[in-house]
Coordinates of C-alpha atoms and ligand atoms in Angstrom, one line a residue:
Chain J
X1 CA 44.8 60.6 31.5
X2 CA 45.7 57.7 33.3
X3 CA 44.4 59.4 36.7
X4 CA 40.8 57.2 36.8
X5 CA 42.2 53.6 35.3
X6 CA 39.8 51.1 35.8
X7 CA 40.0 48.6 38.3
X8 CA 36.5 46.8 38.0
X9 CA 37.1 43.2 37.3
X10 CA 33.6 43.2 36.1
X11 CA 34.1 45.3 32.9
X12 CA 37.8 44.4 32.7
X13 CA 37.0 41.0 31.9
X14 CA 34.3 41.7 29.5
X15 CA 35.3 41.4 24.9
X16 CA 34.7 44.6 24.3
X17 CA 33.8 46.0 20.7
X18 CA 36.5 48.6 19.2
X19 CA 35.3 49.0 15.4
X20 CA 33.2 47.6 12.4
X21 CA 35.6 45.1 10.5
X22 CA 34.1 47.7 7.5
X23 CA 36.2 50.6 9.3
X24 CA 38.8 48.7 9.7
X25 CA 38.7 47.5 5.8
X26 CA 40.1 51.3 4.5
X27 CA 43.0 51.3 7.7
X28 CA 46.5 49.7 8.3
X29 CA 46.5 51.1 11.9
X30 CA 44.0 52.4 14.1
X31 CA 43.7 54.0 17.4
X32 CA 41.0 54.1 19.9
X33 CA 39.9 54.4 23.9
X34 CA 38.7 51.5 25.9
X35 CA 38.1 52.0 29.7
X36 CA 40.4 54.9 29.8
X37 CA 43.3 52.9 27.9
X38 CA 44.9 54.2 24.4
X39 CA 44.6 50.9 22.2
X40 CA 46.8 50.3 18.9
X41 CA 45.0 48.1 16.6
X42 CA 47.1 47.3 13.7
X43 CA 46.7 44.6 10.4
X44 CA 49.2 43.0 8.8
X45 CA 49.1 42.3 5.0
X46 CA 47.6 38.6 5.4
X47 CA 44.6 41.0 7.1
X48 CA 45.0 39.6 10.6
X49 CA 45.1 41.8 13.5
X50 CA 46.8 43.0 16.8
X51 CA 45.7 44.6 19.2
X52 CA 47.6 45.9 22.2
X53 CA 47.8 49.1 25.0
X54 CA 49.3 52.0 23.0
X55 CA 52.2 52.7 25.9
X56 CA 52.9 49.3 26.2
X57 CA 56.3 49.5 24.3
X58 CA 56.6 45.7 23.9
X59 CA 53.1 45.3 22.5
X60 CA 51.5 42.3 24.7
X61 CA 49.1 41.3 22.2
X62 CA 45.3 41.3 24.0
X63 CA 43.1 38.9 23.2
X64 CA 41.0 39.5 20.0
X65 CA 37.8 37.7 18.6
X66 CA 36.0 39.2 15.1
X67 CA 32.1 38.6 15.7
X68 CA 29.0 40.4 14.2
X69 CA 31.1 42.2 11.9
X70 CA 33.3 43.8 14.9
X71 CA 36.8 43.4 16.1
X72 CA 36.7 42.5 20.0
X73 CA 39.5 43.0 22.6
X74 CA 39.3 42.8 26.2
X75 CA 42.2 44.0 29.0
X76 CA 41.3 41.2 31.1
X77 CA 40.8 38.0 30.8
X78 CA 37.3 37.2 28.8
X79 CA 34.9 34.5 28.0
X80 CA 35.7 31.9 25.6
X81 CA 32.5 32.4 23.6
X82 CA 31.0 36.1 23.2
X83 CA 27.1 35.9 23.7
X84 CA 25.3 34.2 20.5
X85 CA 23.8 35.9 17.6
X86 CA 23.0 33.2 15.3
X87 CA 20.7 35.5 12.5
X88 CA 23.8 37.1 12.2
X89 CA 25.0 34.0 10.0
X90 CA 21.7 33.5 7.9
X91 CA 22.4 34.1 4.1
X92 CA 19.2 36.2 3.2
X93 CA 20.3 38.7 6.0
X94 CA 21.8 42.1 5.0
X95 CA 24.4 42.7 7.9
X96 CA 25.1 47.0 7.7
X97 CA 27.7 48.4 10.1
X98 CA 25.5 52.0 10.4
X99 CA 28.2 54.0 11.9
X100 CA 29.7 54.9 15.8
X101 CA 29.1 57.5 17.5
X102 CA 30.3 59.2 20.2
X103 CA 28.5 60.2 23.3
X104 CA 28.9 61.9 26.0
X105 CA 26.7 59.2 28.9
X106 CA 27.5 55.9 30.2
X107 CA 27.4 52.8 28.4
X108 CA 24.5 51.5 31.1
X109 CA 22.1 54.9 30.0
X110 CA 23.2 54.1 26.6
X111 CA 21.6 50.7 26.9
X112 CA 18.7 51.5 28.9
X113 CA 17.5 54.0 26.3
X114 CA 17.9 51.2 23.5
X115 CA 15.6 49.2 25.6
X116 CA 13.1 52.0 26.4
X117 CA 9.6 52.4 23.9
X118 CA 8.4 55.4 26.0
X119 CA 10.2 57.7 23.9
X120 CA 9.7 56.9 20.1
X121 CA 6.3 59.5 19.8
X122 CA 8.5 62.2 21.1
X123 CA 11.7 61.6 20.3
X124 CA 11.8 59.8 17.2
X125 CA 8.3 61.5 15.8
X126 CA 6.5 60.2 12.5
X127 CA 9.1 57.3 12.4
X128 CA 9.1 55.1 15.2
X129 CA 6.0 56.5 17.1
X130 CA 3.7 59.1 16.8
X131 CA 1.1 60.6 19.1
X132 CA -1.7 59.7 20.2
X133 CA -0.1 56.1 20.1
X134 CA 2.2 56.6 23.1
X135 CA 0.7 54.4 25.6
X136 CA 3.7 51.5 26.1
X137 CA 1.6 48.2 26.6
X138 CA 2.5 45.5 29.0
X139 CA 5.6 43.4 28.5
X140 CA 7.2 40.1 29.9
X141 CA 10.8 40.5 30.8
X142 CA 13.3 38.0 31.8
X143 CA 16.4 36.5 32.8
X144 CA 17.6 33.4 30.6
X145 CA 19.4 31.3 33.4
X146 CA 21.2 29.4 30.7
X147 CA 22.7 32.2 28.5
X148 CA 22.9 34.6 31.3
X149 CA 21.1 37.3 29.4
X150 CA 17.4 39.7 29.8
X151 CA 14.8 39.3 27.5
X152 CA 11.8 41.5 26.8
X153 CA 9.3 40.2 24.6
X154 CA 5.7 40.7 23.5
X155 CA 6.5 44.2 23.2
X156 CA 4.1 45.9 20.7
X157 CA 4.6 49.3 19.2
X158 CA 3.0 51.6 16.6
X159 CA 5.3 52.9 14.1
X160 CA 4.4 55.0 11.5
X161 CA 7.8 53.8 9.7
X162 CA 9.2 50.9 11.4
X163 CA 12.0 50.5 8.6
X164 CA 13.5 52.2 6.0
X165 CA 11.6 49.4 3.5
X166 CA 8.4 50.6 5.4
X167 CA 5.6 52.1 3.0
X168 CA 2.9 52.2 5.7
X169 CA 2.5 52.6 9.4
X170 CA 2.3 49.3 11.9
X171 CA 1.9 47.6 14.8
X172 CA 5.5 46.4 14.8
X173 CA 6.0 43.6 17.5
X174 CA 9.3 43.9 19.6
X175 CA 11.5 41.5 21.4
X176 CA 14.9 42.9 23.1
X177 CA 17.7 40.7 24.3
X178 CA 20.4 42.2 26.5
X179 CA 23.1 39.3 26.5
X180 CA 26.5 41.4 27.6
X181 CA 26.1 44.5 30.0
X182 CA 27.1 46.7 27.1
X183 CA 25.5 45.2 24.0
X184 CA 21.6 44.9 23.4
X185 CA 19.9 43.6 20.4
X186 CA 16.5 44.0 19.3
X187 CA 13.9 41.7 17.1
X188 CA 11.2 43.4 15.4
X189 CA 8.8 42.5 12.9
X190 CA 10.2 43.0 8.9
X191 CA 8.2 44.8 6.9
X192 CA 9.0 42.1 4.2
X193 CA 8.5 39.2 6.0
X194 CA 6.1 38.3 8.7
X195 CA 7.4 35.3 9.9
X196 CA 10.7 36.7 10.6
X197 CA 12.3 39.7 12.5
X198 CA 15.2 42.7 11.4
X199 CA 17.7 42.4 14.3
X200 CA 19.2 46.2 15.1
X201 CA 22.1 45.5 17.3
X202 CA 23.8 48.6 19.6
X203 CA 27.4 47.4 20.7
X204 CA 28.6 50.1 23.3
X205 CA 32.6 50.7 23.5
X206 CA 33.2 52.2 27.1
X207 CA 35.8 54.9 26.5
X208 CA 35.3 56.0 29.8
X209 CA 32.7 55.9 32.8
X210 CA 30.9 59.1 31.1
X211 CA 31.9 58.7 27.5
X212 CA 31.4 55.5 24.8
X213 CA 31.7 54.6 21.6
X214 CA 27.9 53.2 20.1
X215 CA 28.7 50.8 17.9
X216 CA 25.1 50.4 15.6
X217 CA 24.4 48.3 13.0
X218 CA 21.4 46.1 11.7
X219 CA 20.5 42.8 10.3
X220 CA 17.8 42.7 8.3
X221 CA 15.8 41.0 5.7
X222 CA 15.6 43.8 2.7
X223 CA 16.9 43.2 -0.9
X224 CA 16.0 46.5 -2.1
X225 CA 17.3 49.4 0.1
X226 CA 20.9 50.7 -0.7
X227 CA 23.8 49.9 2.1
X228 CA 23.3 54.1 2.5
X229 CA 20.2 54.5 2.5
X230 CA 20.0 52.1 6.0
X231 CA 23.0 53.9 7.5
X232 CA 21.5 57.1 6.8
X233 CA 18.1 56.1 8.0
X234 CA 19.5 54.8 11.6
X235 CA 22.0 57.5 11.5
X236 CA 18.6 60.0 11.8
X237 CA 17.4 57.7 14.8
X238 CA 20.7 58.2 16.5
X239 CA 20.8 61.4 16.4
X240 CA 17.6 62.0 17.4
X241 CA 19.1 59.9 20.3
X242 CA 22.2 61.6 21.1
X243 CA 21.0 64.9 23.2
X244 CA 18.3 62.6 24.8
X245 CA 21.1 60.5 26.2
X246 CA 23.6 63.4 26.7
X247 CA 21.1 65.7 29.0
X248 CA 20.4 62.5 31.4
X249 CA 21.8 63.2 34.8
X250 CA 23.8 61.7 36.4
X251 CA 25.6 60.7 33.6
X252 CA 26.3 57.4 35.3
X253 CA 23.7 54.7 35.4
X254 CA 22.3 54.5 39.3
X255 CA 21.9 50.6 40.0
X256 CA 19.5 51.8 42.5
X257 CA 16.1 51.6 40.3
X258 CA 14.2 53.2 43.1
X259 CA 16.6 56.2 42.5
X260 CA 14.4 57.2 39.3
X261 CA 10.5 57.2 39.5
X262 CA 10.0 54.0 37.9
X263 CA 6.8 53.5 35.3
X264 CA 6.0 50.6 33.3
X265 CA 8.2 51.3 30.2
X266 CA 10.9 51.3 32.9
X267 CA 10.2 47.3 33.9
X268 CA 12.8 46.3 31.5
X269 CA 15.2 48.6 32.8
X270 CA 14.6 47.7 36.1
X271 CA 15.7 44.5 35.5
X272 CA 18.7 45.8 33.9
X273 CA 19.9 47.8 36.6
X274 CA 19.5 44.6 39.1
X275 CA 21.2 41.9 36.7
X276 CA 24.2 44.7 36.9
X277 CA 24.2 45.1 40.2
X278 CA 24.1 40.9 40.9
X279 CA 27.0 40.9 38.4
X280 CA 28.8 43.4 40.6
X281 CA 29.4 46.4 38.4
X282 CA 31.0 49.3 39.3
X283 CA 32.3 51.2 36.2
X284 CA 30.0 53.8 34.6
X285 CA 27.4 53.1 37.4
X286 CA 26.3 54.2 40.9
X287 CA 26.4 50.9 42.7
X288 CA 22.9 50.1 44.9
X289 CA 23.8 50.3 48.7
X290 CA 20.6 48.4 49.1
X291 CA 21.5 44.6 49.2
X292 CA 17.2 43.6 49.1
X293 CA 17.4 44.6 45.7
X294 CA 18.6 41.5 43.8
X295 CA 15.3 40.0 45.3
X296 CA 13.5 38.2 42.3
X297 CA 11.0 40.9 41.1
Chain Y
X1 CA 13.7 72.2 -9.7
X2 CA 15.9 72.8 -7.0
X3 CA 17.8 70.1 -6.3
X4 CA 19.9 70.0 -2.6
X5 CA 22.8 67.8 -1.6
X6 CA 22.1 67.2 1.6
X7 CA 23.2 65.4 4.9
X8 CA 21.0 65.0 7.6
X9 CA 23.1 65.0 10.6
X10 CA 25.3 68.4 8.9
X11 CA 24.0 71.7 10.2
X12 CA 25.0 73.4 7.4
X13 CA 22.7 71.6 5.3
X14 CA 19.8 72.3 7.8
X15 CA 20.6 75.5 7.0
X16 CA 19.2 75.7 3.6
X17 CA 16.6 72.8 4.7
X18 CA 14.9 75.5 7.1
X19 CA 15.3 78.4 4.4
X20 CA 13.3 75.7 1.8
X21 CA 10.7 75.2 4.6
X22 CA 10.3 78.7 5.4
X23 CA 10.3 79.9 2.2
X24 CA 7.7 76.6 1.3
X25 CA 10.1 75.6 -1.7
X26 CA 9.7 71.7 -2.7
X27 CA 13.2 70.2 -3.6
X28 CA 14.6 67.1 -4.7
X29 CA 17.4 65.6 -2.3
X30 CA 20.6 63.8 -3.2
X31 CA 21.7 62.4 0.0
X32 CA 25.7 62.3 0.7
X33 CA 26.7 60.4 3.2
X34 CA 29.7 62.2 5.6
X35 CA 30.0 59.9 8.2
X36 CA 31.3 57.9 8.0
X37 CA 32.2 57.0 4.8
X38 CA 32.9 60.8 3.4
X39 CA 31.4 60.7 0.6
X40 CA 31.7 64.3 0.0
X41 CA 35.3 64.0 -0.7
X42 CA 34.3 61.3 -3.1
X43 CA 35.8 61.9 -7.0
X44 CA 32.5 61.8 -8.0
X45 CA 31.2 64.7 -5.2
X46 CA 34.4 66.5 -6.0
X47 CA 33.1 67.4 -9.5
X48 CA 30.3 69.0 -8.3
X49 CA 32.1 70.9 -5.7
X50 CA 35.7 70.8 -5.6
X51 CA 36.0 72.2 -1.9
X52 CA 34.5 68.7 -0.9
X53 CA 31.7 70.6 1.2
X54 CA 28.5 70.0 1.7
X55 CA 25.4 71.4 1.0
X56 CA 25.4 72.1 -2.9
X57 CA 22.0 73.5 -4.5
X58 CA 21.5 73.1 -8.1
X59 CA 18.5 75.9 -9.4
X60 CA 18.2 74.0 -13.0
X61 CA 22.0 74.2 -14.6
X62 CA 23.2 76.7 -11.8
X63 CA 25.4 75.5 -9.0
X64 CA 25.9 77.5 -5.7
X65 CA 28.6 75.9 -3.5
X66 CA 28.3 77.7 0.5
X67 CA 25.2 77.3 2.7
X68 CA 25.6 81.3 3.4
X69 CA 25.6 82.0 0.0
X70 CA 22.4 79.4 -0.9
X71 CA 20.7 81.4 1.6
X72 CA 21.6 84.6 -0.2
X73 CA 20.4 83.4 -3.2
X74 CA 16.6 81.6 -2.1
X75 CA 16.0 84.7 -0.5
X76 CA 16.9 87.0 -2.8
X77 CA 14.8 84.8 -5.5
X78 CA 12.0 83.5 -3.8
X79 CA 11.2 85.8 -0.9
X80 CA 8.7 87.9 -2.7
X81 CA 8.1 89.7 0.9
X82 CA 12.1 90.6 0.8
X83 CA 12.0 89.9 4.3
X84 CA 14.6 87.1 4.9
X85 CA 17.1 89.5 2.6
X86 CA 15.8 92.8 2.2
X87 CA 18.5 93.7 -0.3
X88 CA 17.0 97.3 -0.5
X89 CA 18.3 98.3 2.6
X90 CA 22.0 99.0 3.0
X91 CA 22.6 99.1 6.8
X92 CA 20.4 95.9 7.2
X93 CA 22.1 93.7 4.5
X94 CA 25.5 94.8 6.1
X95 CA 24.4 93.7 9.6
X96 CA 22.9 90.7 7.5
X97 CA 26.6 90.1 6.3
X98 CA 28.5 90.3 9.4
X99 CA 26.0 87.6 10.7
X100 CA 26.5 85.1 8.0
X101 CA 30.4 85.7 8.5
X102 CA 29.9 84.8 12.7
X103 CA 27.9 82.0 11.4
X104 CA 30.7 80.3 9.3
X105 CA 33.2 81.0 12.5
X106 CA 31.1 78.9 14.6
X107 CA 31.6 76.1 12.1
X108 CA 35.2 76.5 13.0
X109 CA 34.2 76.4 17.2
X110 CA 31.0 74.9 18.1
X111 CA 30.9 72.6 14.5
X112 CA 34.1 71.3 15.4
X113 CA 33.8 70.4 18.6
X114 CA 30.3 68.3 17.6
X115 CA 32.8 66.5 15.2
X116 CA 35.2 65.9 17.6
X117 CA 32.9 63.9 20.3
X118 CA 30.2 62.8 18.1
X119 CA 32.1 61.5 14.7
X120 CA 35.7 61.2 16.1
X121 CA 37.7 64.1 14.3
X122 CA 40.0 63.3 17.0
X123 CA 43.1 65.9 15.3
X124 CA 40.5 68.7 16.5
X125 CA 41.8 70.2 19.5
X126 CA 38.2 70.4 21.2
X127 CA 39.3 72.5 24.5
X128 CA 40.6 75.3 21.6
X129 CA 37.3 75.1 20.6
X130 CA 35.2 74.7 23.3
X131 CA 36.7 77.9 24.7
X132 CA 36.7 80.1 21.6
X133 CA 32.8 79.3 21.3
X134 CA 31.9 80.4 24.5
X135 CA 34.0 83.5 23.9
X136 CA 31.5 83.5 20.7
X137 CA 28.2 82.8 22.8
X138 CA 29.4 85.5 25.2
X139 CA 29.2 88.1 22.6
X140 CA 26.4 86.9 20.7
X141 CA 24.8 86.7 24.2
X142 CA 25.1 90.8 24.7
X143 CA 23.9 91.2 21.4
X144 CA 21.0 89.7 21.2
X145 CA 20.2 91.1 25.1
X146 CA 20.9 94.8 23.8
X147 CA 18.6 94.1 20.7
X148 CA 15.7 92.6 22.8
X149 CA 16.3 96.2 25.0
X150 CA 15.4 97.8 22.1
X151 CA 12.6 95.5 20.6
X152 CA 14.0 93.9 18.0
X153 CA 13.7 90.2 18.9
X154 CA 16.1 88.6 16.0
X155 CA 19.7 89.1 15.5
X156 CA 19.5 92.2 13.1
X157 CA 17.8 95.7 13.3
X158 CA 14.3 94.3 11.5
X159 CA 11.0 93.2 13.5
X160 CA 11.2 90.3 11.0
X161 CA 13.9 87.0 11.3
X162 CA 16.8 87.0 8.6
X163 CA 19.2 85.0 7.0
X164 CA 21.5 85.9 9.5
X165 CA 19.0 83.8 12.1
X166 CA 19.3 81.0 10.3
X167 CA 22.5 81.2 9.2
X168 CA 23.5 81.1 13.0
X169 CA 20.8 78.7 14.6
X170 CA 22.1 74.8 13.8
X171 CA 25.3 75.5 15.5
X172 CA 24.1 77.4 18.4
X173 CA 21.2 74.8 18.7
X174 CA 23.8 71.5 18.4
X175 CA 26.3 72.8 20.8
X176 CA 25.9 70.9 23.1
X177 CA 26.6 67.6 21.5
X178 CA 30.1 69.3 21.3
X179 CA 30.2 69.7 24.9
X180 CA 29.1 73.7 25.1
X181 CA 26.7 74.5 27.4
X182 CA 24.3 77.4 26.7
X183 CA 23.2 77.5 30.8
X184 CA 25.0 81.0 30.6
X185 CA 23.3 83.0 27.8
X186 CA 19.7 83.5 28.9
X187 CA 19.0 86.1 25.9
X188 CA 20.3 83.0 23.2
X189 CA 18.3 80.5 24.9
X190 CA 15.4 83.5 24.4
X191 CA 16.2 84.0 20.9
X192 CA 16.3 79.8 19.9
X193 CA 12.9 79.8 21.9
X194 CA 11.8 82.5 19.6
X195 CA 13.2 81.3 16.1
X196 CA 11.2 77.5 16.9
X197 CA 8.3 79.5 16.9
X198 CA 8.8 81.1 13.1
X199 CA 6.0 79.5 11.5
X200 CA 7.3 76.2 9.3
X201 CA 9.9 75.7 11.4
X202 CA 11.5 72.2 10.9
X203 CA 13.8 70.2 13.0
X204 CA 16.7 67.6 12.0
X205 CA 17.9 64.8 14.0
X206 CA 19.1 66.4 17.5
X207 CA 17.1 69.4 17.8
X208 CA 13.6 69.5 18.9
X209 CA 10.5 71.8 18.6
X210 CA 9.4 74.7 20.6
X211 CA 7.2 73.3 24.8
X212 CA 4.5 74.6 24.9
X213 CA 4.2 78.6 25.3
X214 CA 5.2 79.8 28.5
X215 CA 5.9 82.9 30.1
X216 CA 8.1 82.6 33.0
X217 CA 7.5 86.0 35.5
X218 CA 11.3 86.6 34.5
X219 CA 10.9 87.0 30.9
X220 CA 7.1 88.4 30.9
X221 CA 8.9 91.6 31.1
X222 CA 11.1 90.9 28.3
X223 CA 8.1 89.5 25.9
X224 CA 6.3 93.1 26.8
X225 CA 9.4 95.0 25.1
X226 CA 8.8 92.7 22.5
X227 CA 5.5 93.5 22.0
X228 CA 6.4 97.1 22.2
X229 CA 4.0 97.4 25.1
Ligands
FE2_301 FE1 15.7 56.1 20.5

């Protein structure tokens, strides 16, 4: 299948995430698809790995970088530094690899419906939303010049069960970050805490421009829920996910926002679309012709 | 107390989930995790059913290992209108049986090609069964056309839905997370219409409730036949 190999810079350049370190614990050797490519990703008895191109007979080694509880690999040539996720590294934090999925959609609609509150009353009913509480209240989004990265914050939401510690319904306070065009992680209010945030983190593996990996895990504050009962509870919101992304057409994400009647809950994925476009993407998307676009919003 | 081990995302086990809500049962649930870390071919799962499937339902000390056959038996105990398995009649619970047999095909078509894209069961050869469940949705299509014809609006010979419905609905439903469109079968997209409507109908993650009633001009006729009008 080597008829559509990938020649955007953009993406090709990019770490990309290829499996939890959890997977990885119960496997010698594993196999798996990044932009169209057959990877081998093997570990040796000291538990480092290696990572090359499956028909690459003399096994180049690709660069590799473990992060966030994820093995990284890139066919270009990355970044030194993968974006920062410093609650990641706090001791209280439970860190649960929830499982990847596969799905038939870009990695761009795959983001853009991590980022969008519109559908939690109707998609994700009596958990994360419920009617009549649908209205999606106004929100700041922006760029962070210095780490390159969108953020949305002052997001509010009411969820009848924000977590799987939640014993009551609330106005759960959001903030989403996207720092890599295929990764997005969101803050939002612990149940346990209230000075603090659960992090829920989506890392999206391209397989190819209509097909990814979803990598999903969270990092929260919770010293009482089982390591199962999370993954089963964001396993439920996943696949409550899954058709929603898979009946999106065109499968690719169009860069062009105007392409798609844009409401408010859209603003953050507005800004998504044109922070891809600036960067030149081309993989998984339809690229704007329209150059006035990247005009600040 | 009824006691199910169940896995949300496993169609199987929504099986006996809708039969429960149907039949208004309350049940305890012991949660199994498949994906990913296949906990039902654990040692521990394994003594409770050696096959290393899931669901299991435990009626006090008695164990009954095959979603089909759970069905079978909460209707046959519980359904005190005999409606869901109306064991008194012959030709019905034979028509009833070669249902539940489709049903456990498609686990083999449709159930396996959801595994393949969505959990990466990547020795499935997913074309294979991509293919073979259309051939399946082809036929079931014709069916359930030539049974609306004659006013019966569920799978087998009885105004009222059967096991056989809900033996075949979460993998009809979910086929399309395995890459098997159901554009072509107008008369199944009637019938999943239809069985979203049986009152205490419950979803799981991937399947959604009944729009609102509507009666395109196309199938007005066909909802008249229903009605026997
Ligand atoms: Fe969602």
């Amino acid at each position: 299948m080597h008829a559509e190999i990938c020649e955007d810079t953009v993406i090709l350049n990019q770490w990309h995430p290829i499996s939890s370190t959890d997977d990885l614990k119960n496997h010698k050797q594993i196999t798996t698809m990044l932009l169209e490519e057959k990877i081998t990703c093997k570990k040796n008895s000291n538990g480092k790995y290696f990572v090359w191109k499956s028909i690459d007979i003399k096994k180049k080694l690709l660069p590799i970088k473990i992060a966030y509880g994820y093995l990284w690999t890139s066919l270009g040539t990355p970044p030194t530094d993968l974006f920062s996720f410093p609650e990641f590294y706090e001791i209280d934090r439970r860190n649960v690899a929830t499982g990847v999925f596969g799905v038939n959609i870009s990695a761009g609609r795959t983001i853009e419906n991590f980022l969008d509150m519109g559908h939690f009353p109707f998609v994700h009913t009596g958990v994360l939303g419920e009617e009549p509480h649908t209205e999606v209240k106004e929100y700041d989004v922006s760029i962070c010049e210095t780490n390159d990265e969108i953020l949305a914050t002052k997001c509010q939401f009411y969820q009848p069960q924000a977590a799987v510690i939640s014993s009551k319904g609330a106005e759960v306070d959001y903030i989403y970050r996207i720092p890599h065009i295929n990764c997005a992680i969101l803050y939002k209010s612990s149940p346990v805490d209230k000075k603090r945030q659960d992090a829920i983190i989506i890392f999206v593996q391209p397989v190819s421009q209509e097909i990814v990996r979803a990598h999903t895990g969270m990092c929260i504050i919770d010293d009482k829920s089982a390591d199962k009962d999370i993954r089963l509870f964001q396993q439920t919101i996943f696949g409550q996910d899954k058709p929603i992304l898979e009946n999106q057409f065109p499968k690719k994400l169009p860069l062009d926002s105007r392409a798609e009647t844009p409401i408010r809950a859209d603003k953050s994925s507005i800004a998504y679309r044109r922070w891809l476009s600036q960067k030149g993407l081309t993989y998984g998307v339809i690229p704007s012709e329209d150059n006035n676009l990247f005009e600040v919003m | 107390m009824l006691k199910l081990y169940d896995y949300e995302l496993s169609g199987n086990c929504y099986k006996v989930r809708l039969m429960m809500a149907f039949l208004k049962l309350s049940y305890d649930r012991e949660l199994i995790e498949f994906y990913p870390s296949k906990k039902h071919k654990s040692l521990e799962f394994l003594e409770i059913n050696p096959l290393g499937q899931l669901p299991v339902l435990m009626d006090n000390d008695f164990i009954i290992r095959d979603a089909q056959a759970i069905l079978i038996y909460l209707a046959q105990k519980y359904d005190s209108q005999n409606n869901w398995y109306p064991s008194e009649k012959p030709s019905l619970v034979a028509e009833i049986s070669e249902w539940l047999f489709f049903a456990n095909d498609l686990t083999a078509t449709s159930s396996a090609a959801r595994l393949h894209d969505g959990f990466f069961y990547t020795n499935i050869h997913v074309e294979k069964c991509r293919k073979k469940a259309h051939d399946q949705f082809r036929i079931f299509d014709e069916h359930l056309y030539f049974n609306e014809q004659q006013g019966f609006p569920w799978i087998c010979k009885s105004q009222y839905p059967t096991i056989a419905d809900i033996a075949c609905f979460p993998y009809i439903i979910l086929s399309e997370e395995g890459g098997i469109s159901r554009i072509n079968y107008p008369a199944v997209r009637r019938w999943c219409d239809r069985f979203k409507r049986i009152p205490n109908f419950i979803v799981m993650s991937g399947i959604f409730p009944a729009g609102p009633q509507k009666v395109p001009d196309n199938e007005a006729k066909q909802s008249k036949i229903l009605n026997g009008n």
